[in-house]
Tab-separated table of N, CA and C in Angstrom:
chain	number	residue	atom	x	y	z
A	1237	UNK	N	7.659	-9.894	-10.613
A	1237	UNK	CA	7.757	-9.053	-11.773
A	1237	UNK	C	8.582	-9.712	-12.866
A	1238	UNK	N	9.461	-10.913	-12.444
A	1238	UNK	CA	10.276	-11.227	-13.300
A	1238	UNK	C	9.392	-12.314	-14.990
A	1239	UNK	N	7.887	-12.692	-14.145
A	1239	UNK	CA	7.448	-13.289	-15.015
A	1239	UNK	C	5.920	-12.355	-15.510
A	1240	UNK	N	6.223	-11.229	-15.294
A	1240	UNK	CA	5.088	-10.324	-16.001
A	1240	UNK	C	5.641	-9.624	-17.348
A	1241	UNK	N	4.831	-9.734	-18.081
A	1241	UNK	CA	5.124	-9.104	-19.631
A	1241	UNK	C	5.385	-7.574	-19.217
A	1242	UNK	N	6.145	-6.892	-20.356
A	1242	UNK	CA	6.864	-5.156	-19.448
A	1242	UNK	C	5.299	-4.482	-19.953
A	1243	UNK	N	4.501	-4.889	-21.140
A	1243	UNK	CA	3.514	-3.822	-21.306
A	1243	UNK	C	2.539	-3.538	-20.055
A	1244	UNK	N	2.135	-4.980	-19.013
A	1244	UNK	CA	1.366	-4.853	-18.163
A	1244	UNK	C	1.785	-3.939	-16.789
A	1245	UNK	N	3.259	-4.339	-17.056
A	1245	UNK	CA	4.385	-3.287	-15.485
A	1245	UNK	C	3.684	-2.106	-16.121
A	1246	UNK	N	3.468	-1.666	-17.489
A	1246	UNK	CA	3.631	0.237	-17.977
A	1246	UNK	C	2.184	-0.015	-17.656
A	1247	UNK	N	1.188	-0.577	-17.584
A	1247	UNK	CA	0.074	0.096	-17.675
A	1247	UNK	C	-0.487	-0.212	-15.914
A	1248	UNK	N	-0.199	-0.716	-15.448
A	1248	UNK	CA	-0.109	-0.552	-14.011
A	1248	UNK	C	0.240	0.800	-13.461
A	1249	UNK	N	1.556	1.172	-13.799
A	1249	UNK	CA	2.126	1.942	-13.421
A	1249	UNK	C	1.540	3.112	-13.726
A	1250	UNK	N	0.937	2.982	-14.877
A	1250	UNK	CA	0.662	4.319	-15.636
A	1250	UNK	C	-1.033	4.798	-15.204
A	1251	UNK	N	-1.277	4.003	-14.385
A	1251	UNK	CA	-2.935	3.937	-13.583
A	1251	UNK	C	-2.536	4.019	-12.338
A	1252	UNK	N	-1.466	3.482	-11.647
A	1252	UNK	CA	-1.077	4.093	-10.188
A	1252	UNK	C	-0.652	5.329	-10.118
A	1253	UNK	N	0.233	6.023	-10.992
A	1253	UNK	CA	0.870	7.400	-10.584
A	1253	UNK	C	-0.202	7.983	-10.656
A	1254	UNK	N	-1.512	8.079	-11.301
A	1254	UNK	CA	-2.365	9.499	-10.881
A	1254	UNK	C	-3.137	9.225	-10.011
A	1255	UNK	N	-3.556	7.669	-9.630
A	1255	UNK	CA	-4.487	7.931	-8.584
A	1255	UNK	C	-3.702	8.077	-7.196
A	1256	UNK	N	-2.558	7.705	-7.098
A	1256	UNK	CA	-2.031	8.389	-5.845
A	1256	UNK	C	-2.143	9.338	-5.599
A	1257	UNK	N	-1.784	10.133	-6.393
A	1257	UNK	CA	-1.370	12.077	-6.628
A	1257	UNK	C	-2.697	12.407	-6.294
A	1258	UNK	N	-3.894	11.632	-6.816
A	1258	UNK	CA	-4.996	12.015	-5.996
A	1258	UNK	C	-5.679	12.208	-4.724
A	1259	UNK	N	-5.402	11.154	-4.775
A	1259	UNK	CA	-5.263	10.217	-3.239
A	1259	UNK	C	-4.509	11.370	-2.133
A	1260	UNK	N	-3.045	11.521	-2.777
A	1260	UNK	CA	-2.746	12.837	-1.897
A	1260	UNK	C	-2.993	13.748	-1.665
A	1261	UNK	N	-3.618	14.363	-3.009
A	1261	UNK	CA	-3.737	15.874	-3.001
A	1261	UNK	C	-5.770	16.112	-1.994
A	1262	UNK	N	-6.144	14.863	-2.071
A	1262	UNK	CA	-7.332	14.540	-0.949
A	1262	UNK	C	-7.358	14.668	0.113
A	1263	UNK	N	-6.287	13.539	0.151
A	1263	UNK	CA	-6.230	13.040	2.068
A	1263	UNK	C	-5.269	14.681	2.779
A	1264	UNK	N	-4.741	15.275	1.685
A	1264	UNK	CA	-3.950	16.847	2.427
A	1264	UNK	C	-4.672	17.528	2.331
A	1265	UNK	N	-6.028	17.608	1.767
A	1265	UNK	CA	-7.211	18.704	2.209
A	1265	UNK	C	-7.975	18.315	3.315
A	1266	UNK	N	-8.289	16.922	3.422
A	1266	UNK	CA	-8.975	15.943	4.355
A	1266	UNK	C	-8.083	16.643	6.108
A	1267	UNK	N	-7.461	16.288	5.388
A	1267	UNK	CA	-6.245	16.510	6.711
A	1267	UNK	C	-6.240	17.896	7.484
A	1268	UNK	N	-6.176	18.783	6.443
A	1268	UNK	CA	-6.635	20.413	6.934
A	1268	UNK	C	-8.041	20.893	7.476
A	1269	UNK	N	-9.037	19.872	7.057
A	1269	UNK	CA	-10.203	20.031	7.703
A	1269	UNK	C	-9.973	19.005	9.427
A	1270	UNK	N	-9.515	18.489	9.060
A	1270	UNK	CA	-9.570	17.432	10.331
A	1270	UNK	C	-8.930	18.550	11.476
A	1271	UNK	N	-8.036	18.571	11.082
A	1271	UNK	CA	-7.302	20.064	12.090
A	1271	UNK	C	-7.965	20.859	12.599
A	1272	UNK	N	-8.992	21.710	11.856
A	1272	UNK	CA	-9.498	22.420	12.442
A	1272	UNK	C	-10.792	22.135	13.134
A	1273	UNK	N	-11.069	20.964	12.779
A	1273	UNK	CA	-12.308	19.918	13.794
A	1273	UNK	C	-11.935	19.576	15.067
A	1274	UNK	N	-10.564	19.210	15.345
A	1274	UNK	CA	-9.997	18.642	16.405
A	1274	UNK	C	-8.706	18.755	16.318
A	1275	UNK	N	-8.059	18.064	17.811
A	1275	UNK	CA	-6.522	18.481	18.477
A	1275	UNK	C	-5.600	17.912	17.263
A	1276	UNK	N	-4.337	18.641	16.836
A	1276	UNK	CA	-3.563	17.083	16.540
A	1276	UNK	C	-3.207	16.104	16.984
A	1277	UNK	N	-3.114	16.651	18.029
A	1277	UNK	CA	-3.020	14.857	18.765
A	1277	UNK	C	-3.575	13.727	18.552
A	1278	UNK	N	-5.304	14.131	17.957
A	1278	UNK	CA	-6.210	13.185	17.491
A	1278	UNK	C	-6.252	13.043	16.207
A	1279	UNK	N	-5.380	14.034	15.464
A	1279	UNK	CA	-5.446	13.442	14.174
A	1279	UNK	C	-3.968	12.842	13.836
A	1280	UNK	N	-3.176	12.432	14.768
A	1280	UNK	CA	-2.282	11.735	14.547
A	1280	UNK	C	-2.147	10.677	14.863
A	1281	UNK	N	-3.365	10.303	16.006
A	1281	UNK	CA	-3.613	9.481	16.454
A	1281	UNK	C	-4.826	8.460	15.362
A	1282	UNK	N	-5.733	9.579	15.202
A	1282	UNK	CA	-6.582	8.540	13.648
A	1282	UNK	C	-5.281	8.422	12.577
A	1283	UNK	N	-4.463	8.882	12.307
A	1283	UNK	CA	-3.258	8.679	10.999
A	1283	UNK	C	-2.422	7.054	11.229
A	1284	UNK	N	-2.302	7.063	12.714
A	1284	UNK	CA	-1.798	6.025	13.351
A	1284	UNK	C	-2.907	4.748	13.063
A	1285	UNK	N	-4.064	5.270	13.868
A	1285	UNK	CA	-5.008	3.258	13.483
A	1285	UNK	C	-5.117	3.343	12.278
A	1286	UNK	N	-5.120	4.515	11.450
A	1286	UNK	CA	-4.836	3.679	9.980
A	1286	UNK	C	-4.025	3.050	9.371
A	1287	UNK	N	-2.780	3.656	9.549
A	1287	UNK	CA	-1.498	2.909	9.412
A	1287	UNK	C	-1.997	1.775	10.127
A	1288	UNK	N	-2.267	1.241	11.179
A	1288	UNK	CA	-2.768	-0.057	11.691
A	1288	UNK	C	-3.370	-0.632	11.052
A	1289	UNK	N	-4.202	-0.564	10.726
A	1289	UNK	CA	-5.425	-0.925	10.091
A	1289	UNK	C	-4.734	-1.443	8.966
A	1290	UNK	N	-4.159	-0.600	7.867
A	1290	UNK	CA	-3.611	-0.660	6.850
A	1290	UNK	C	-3.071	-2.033	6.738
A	1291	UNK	N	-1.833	-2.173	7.898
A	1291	UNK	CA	-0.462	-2.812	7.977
A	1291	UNK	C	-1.165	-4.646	8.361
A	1292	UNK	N	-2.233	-4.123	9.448
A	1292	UNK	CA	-3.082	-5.763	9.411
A	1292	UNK	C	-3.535	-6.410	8.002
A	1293	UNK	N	-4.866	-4.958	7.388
A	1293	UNK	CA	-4.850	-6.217	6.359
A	1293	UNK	C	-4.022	-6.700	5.409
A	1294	UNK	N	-2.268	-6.097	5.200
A	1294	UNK	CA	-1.753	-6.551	4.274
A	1294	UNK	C	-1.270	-7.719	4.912
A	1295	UNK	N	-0.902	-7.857	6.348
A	1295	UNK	CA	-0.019	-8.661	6.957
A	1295	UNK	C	-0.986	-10.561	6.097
A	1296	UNK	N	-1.681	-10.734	6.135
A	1296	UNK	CA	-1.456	-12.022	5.389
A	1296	UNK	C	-1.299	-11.926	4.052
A	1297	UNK	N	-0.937	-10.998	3.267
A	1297	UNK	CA	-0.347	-10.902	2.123
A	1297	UNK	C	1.095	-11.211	2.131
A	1298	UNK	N	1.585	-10.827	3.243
A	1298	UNK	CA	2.905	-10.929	3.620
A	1298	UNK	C	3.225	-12.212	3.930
A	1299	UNK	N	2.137	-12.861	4.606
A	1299	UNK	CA	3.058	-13.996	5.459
A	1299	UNK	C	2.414	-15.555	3.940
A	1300	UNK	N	1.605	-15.280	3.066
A	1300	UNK	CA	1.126	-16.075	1.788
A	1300	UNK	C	2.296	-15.612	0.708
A	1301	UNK	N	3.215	-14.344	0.674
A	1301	UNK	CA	3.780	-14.218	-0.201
A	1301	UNK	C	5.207	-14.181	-0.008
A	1302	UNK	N	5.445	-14.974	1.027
A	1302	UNK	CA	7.227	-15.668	1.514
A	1302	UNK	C	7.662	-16.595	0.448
A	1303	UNK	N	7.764	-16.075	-0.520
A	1303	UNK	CA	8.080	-18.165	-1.948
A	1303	UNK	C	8.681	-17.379	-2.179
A	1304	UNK	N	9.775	-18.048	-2.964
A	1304	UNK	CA	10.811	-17.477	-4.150
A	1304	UNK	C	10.859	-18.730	-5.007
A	1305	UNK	N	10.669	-18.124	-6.352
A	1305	UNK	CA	11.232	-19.110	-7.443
A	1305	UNK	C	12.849	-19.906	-7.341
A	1306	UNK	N	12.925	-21.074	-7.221
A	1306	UNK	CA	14.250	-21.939	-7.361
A	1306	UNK	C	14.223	-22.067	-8.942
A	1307	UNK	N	15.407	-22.527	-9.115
A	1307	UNK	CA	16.041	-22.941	-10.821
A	1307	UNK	C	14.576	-24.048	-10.941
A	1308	UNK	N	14.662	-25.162	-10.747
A	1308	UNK	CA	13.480	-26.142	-11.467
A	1308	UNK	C	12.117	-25.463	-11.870
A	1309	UNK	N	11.618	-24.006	-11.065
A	1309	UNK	CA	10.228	-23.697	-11.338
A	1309	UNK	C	9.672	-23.717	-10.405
A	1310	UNK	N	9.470	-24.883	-9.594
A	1310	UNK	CA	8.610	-25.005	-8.350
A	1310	UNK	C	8.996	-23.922	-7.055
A	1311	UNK	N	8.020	-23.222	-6.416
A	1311	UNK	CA	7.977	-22.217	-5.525
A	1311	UNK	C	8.624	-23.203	-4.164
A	1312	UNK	N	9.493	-22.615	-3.271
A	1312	UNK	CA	10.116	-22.549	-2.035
A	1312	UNK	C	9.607	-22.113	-1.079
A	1313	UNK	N	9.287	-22.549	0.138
A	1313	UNK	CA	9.316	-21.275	0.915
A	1313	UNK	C	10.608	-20.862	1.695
A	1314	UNK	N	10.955	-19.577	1.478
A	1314	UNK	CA	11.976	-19.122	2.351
A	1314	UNK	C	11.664	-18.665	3.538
């Protein structure tokens, strides 16, 4: 973020806050139907492989985005 211009941080930002709120106010109706389809147990259990699911495909985002900028410019890995 330190080398992004601030107008692009506001308009990011300003396109993430509503589609989350969507996103939530979805997946908590989604969620109330799921309930009454099946146990919670199973819908905590589908909440779970998603979180899985989720956490895999970021994991090589994670392990490609270990650099930090040093003073000269050139990326590190830490």
């Amino acid at each position: 973020m330190q080398q992004t211009e601030q107008a692009y941080i506001g308009r990011v930002t300003g396109v993430r806050t509503p589609l989350m709120t969507g996103a939530m106010l979805i997946t908590m109706g989604c969620s109330g139907l799921l309930k009454q389809a099946m146990s919670l147990t199973y819908v905590y259990a589908l909440a779970g492989a998603c979180f899985l699911a989720g956490f895999l495909m970021i994991l090589p985002l994670l392990h490609h985005g270990n650099h930090t900028m040093s003073g000269g410019g050139e990326a590190t890995e830490t």
